[in-house]
PDB file of C-alpha atoms in Angstrom:
ATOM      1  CA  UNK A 206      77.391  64.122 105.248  1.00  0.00           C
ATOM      2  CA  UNK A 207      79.812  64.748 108.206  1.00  0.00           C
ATOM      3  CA  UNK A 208      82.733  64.376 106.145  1.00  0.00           C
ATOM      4  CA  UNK A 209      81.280  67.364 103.722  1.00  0.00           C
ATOM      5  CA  UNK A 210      80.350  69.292 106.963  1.00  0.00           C
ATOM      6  CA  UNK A 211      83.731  69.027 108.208  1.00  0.00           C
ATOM      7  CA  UNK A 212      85.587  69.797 104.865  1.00  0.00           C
ATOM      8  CA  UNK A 213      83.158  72.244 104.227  1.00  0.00           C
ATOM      9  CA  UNK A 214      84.619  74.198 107.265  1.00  0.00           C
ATOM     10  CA  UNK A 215      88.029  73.264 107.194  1.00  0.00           C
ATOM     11  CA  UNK A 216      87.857  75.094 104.024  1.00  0.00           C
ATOM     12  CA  UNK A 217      86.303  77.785 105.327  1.00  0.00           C
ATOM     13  CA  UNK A 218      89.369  78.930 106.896  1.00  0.00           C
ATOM     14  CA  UNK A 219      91.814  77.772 104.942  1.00  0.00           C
ATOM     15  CA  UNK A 220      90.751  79.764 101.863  1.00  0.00           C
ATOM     16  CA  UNK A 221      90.002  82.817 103.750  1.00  0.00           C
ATOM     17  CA  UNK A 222      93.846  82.194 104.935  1.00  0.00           C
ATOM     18  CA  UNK A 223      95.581  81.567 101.596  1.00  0.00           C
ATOM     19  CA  UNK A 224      93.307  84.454 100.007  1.00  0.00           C
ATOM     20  CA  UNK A 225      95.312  86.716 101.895  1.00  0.00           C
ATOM     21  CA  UNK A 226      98.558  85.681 102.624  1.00  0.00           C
ATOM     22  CA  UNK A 227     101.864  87.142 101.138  1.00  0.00           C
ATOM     23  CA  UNK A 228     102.770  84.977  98.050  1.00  0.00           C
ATOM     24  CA  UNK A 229      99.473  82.959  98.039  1.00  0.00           C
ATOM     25  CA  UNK A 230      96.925  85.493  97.824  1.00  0.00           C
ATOM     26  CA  UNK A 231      98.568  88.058  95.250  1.00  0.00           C
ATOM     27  CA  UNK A 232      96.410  89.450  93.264  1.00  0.00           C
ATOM     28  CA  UNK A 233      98.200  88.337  90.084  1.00  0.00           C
ATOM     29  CA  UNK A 234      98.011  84.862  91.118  1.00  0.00           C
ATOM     30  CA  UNK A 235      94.855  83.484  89.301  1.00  0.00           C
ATOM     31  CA  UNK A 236      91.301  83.339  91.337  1.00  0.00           C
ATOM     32  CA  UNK A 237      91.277  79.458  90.052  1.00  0.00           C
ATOM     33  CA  UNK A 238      94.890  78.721  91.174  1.00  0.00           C
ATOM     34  CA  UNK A 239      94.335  79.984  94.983  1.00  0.00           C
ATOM     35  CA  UNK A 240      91.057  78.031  94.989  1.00  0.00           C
ATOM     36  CA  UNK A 241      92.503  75.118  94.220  1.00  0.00           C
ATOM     37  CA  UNK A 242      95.901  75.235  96.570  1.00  0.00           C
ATOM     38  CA  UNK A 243      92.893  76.315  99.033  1.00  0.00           C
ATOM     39  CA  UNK A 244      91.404  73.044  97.974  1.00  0.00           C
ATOM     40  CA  UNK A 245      93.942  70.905  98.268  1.00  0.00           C
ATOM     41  CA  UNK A 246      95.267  71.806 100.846  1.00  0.00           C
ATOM     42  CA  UNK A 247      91.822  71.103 102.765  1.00  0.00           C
ATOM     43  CA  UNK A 248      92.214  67.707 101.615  1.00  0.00           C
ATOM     44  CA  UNK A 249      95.753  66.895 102.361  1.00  0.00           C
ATOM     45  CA  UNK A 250      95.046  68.199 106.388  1.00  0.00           C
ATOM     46  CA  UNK A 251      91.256  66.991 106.601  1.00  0.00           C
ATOM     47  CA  UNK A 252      92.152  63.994 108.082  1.00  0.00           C
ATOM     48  CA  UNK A 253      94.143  65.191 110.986  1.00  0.00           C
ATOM     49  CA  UNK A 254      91.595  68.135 111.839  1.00  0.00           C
ATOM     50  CA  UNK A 255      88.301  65.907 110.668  1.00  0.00           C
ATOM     51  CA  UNK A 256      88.077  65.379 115.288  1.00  0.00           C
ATOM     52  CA  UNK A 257      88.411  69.514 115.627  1.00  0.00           C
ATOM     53  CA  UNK A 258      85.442  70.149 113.950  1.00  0.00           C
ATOM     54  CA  UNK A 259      82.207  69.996 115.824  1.00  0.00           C
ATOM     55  CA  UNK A 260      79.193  68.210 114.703  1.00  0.00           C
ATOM     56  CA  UNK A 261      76.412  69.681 112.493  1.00  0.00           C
ATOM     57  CA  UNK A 262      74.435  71.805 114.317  1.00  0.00           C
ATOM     58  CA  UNK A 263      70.351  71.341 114.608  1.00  0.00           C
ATOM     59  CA  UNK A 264      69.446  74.497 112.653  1.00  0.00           C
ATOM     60  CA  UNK A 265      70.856  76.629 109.721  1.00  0.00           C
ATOM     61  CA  UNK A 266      70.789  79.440 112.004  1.00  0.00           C
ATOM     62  CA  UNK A 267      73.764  77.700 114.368  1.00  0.00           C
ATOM     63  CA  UNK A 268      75.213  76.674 110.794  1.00  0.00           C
ATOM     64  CA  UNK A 269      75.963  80.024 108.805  1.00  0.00           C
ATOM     65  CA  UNK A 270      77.475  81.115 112.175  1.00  0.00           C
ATOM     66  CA  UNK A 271      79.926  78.539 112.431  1.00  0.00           C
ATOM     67  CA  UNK A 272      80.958  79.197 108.673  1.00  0.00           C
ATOM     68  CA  UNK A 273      81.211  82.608 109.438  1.00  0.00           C
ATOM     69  CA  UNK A 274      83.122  82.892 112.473  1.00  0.00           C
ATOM     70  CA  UNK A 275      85.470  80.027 110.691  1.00  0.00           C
ATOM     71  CA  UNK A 276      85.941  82.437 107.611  1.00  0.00           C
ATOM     72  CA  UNK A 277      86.470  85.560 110.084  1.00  0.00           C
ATOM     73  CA  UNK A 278      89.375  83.438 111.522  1.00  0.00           C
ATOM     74  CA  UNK A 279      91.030  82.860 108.291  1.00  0.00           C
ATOM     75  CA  UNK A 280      90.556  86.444 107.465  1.00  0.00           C
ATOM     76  CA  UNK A 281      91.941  87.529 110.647  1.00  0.00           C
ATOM     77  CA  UNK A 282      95.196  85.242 110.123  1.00  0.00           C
ATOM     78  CA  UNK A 283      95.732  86.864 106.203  1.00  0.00           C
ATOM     79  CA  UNK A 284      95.159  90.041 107.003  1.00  0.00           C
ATOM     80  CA  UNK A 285      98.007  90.298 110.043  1.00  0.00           C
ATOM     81  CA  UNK A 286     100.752  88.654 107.424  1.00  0.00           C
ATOM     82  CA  UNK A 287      98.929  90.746 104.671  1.00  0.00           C
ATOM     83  CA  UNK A 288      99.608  94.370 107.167  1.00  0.00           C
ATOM     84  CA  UNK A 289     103.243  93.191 107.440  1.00  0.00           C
ATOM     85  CA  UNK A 290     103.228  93.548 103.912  1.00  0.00           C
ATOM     86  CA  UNK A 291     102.744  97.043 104.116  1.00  0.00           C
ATOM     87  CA  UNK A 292     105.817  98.112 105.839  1.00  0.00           C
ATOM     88  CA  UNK A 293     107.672  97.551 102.469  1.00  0.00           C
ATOM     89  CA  UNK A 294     105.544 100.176 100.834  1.00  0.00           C
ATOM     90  CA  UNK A 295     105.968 102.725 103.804  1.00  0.00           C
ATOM     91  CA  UNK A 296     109.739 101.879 103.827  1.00  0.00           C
ATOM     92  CA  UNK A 297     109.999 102.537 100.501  1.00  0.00           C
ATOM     93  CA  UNK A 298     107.373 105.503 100.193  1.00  0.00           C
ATOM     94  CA  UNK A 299     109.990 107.023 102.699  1.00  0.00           C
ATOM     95  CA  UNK A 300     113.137 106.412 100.983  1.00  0.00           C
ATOM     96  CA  UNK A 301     111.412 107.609  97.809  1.00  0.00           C
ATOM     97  CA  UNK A 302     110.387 111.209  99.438  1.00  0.00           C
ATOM     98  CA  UNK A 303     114.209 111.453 101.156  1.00  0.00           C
ATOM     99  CA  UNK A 304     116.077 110.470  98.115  1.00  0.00           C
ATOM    100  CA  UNK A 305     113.854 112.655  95.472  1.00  0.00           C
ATOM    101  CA  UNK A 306     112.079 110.029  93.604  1.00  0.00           C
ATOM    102  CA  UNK A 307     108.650 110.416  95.676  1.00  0.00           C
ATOM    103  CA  UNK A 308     107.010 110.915  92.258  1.00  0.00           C
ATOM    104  CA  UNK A 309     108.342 107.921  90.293  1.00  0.00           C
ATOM    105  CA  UNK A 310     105.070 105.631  90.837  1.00  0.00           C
ATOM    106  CA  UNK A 311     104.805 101.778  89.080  1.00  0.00           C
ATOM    107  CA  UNK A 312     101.786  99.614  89.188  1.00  0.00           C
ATOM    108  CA  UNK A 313     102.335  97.085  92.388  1.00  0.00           C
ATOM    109  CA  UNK A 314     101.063  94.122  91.763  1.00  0.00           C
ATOM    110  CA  UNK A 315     100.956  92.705  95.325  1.00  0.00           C
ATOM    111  CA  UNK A 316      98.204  95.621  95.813  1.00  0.00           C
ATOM    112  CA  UNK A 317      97.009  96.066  92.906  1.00  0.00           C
ATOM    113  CA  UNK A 318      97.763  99.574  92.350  1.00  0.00           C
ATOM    114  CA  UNK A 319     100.265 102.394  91.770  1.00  0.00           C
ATOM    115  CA  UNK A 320     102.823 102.722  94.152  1.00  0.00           C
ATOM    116  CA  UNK A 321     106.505 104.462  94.636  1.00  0.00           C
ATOM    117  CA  UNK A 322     108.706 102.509  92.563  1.00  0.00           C
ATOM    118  CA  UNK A 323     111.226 101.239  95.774  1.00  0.00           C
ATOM    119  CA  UNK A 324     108.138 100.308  97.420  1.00  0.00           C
ATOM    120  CA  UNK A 325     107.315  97.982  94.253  1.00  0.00           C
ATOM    121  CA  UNK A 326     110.769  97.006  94.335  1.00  0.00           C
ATOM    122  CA  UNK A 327     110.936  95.946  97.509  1.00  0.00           C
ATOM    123  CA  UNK A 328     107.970  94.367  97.957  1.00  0.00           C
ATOM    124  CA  UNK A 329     108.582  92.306  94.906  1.00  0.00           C
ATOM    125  CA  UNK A 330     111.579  91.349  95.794  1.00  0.00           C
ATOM    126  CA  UNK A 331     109.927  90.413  99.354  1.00  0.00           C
ATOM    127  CA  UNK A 332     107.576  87.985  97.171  1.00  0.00           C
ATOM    128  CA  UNK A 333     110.704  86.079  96.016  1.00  0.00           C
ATOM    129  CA  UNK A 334     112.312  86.288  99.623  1.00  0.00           C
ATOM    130  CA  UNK A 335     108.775  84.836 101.088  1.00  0.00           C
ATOM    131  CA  UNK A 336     108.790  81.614  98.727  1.00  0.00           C
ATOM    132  CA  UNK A 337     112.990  81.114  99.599  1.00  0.00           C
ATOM    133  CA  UNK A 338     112.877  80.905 102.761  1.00  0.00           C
ATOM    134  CA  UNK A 339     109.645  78.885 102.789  1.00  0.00           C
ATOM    135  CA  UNK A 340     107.253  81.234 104.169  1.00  0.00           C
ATOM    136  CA  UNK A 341     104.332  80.664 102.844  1.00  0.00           C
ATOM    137  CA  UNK A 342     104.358  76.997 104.072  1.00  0.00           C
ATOM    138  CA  UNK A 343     104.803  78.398 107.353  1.00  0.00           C
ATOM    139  CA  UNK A 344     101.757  80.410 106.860  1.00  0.00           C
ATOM    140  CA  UNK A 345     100.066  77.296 105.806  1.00  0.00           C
ATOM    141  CA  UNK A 346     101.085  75.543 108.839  1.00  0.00           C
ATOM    142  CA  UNK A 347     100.178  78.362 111.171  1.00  0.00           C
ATOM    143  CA  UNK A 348      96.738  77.626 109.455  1.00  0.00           C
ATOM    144  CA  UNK A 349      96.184  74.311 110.874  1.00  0.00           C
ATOM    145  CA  UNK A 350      97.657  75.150 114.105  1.00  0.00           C
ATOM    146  CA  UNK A 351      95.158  77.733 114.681  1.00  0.00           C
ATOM    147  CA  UNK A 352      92.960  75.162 115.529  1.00  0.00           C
ATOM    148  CA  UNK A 353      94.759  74.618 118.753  1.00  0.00           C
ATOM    149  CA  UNK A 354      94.282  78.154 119.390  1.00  0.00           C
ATOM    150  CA  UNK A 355      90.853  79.289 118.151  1.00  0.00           C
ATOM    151  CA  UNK A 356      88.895  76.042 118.563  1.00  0.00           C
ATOM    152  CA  UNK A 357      86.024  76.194 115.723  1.00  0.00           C
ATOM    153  CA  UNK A 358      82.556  76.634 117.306  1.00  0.00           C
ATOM    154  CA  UNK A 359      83.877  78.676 120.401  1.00  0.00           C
ATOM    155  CA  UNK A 360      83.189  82.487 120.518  1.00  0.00           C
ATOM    156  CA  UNK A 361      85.204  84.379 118.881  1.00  0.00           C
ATOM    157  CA  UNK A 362      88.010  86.409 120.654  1.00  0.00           C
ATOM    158  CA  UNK A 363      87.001  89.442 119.474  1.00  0.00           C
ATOM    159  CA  UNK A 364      89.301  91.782 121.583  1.00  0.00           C
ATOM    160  CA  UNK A 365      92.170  89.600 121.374  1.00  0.00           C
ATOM    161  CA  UNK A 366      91.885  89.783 117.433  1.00  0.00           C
ATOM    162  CA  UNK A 367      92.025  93.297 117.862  1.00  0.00           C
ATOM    163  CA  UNK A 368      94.902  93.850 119.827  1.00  0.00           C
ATOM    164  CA  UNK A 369      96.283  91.398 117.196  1.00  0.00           C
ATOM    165  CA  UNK A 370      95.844  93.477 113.844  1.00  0.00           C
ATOM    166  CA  UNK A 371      96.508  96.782 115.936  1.00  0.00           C
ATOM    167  CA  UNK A 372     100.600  94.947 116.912  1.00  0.00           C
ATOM    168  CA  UNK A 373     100.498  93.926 113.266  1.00  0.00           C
ATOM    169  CA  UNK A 374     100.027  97.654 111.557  1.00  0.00           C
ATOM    170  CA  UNK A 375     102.444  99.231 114.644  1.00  0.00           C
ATOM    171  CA  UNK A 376     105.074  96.686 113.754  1.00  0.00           C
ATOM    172  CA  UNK A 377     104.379  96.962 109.842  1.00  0.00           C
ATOM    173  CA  UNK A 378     104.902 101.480 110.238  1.00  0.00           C
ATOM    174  CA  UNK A 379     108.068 100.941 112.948  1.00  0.00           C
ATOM    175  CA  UNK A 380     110.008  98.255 110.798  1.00  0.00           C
ATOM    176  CA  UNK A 381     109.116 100.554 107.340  1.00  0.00           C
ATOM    177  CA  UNK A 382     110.756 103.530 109.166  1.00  0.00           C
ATOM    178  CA  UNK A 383     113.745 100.905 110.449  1.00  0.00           C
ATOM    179  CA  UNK A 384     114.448  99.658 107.102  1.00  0.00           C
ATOM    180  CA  UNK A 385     114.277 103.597 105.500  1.00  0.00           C
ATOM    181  CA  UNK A 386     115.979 105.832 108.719  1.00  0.00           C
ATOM    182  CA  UNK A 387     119.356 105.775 107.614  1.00  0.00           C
ATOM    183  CA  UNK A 388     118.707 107.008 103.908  1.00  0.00           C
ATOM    184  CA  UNK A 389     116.517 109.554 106.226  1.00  0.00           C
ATOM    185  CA  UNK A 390     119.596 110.425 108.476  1.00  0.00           C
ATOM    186  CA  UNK A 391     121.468 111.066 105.671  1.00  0.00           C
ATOM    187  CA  UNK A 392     118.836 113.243 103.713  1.00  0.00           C
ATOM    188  CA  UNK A 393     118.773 115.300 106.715  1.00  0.00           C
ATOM    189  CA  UNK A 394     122.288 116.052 106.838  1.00  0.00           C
ATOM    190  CA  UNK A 395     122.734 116.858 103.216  1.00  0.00           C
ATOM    191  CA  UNK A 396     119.611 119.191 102.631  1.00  0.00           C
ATOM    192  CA  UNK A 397     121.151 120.701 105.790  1.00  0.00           C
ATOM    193  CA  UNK A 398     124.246 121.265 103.937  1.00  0.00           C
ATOM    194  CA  UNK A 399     122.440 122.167 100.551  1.00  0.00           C
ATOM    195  CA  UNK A 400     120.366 124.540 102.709  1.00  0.00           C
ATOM    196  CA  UNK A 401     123.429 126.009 103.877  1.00  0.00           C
ATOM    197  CA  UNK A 402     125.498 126.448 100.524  1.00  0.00           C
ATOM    198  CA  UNK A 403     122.219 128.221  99.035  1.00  0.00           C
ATOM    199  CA  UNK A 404     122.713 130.764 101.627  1.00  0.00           C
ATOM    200  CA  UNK A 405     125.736 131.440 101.735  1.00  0.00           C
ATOM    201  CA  UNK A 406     125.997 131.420  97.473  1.00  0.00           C
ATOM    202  CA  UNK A 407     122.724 132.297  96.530  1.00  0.00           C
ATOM    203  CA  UNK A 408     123.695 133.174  93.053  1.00  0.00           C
ATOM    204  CA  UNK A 409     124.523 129.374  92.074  1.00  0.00           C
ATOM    205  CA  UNK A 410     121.194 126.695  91.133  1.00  0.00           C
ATOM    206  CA  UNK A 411     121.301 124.725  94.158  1.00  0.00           C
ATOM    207  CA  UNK A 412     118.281 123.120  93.105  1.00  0.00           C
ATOM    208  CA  UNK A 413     119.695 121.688  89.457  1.00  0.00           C
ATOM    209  CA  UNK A 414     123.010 120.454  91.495  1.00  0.00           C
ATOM    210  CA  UNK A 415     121.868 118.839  94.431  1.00  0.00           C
ATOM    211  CA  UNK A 416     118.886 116.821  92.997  1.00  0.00           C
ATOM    212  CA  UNK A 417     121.096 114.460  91.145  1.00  0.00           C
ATOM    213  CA  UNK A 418     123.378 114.181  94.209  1.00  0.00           C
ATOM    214  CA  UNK A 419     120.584 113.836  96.162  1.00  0.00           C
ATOM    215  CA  UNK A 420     119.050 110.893  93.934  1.00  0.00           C
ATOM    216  CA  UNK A 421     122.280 108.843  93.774  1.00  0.00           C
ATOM    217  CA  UNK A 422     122.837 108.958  97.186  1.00  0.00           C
ATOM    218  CA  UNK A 423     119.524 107.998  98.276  1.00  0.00           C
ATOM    219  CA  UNK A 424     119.865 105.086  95.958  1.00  0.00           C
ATOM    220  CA  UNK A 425     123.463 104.245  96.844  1.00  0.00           C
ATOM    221  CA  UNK A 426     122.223 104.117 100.810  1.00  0.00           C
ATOM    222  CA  UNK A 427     119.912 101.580 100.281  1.00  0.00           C
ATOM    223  CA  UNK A 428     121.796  99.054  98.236  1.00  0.00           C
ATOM    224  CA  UNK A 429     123.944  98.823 101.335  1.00  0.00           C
ATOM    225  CA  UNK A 430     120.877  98.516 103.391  1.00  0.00           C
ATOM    226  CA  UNK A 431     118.197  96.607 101.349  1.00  0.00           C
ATOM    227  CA  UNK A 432     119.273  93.481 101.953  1.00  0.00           C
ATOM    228  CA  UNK A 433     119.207  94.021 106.205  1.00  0.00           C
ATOM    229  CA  UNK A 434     116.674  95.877 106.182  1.00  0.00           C
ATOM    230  CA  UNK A 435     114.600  92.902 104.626  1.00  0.00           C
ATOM    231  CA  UNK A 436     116.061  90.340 106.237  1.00  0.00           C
ATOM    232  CA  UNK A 437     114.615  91.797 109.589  1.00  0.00           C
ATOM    233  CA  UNK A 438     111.201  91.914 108.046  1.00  0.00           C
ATOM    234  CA  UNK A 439     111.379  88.668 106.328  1.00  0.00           C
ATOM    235  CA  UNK A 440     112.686  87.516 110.464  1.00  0.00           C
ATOM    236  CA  UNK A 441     109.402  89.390 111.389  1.00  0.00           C
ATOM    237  CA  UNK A 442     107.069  87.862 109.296  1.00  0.00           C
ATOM    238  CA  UNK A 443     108.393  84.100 109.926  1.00  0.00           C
ATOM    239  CA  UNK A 444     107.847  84.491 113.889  1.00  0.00           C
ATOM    240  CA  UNK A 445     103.912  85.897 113.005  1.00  0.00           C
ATOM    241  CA  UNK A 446     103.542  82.866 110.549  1.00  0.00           C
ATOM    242  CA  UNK A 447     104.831  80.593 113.432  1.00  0.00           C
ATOM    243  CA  UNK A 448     102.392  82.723 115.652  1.00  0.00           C
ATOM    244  CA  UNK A 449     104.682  83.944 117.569  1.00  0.00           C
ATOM    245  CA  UNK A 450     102.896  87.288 117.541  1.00  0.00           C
ATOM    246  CA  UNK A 451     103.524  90.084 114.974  1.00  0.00           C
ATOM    247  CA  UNK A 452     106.333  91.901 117.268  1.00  0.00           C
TER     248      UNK A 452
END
């Protein structure tokens, strides 16, 4: 019976962990395969974190508070990796408004919903950066060493956790305007110059002329900065798995 109780919470937060995090918990990874990595991985750390766990408590009450407050740690742990995740769909939401494509959507399947089709882009191609550069075992480890941190049957930190998602979604907005500011320095400049040309020769279509420009500019900008502008975020996301904070 201890050795349920004690894999009973270990898995507790591990799922809640790998239910969120980038490259496990996509939603077009199967429900059955993330149960089971969640599974065995509870199985291949149990006997290193069996002593972290606390004993069964006296009443149920005690009980579905531990579970919770385990599960609420695991959430807390996705969802900061899962925000960071977000700044590839606000970098790329930008680039798509400055470069003309802002209404060229594509089903994302890392959210499970349409999106602008740079942010899908990006963020898929962040999927195959994640499993490269071994991320998501990071993320895995950062799992078990949040035991060291958040020590299961303690309170929870409530206001720390807070000030931990908050860093997590200003870091996720500032690094999506990073990667997308200089296809935004150069849309300035040219719809400054398009605005300028239109009044000076009003007679010619600006409008039919300069959206083609502007759309193979926009997308000639970013190949030059895609792969920078992710490797900063990939950077970011590898010192939050480590938990090394999310700035």
């Amino acid at each position: 019976m201890p050795y349920t109780w004690a894999g009973a919470l270990l898995f507790c937060r591990i799922g809640a962990v790998l239910m969120l995090a980038p490259g496990w918990g996509e939603s077009s990874v199967p429900a059955r395969f993330r149960l089971s990595a969640a599974l065995l991985a509870t199985f291949a750390i149990a006997p290193t974190l069996t002593n972290e766990i606390p004993p069964i408590p006296e009443n149920v009450s005690q009980s579905v508070t531990l579970i919770i407050s385990e599960i609420l740690i695991g959430i807390m742990m996705g969802a900061g990796a899962r925000i960071l995740m977000s700044a590839l769909q606000v970098g790329g939401q930008v680039i798509g408004i400055s470069s003309g494509l802002a209404m060229a959507n594509q089903f994302d399947p890392t959210v499970g919903s349409s999106g602008a089709i740079l942010g899908v882009f990006m963020s898929m191609t962040a999927i195959v950066l994640i499993f490269a550069a071994g991320i998501h075992r990071d993320m895995l480890q950062a799992a078990v060493d949040s035991y060291q941190l958040f020590k299961p049957g303690e309170p929870l930190p409530i206001g720390d956790a807070a000030q931990w998602e908050l860093g997590a979604m200003a870091t996720a907005f500032k690094l999506g305007i990073q990667i997308a500011a200089p296809v935004l320095v150069v849309a300035l400049v040219f719809n400054l110059s398009i605005g300028l040309v239109a009044r000076l020769i009003p007679q010619v279509q600006i409008f039919f002329i300069a959206m083609p420009i502007q759309v193979m500019l926009g997308l000639s900008i970013m190949t030059f900065i895609l792969g920078g502008g992710l490797l900063v975020w990939l950077d970011t996301l590898g010192r939050y798995a480590r938990l090394e904070g999310p700035i």
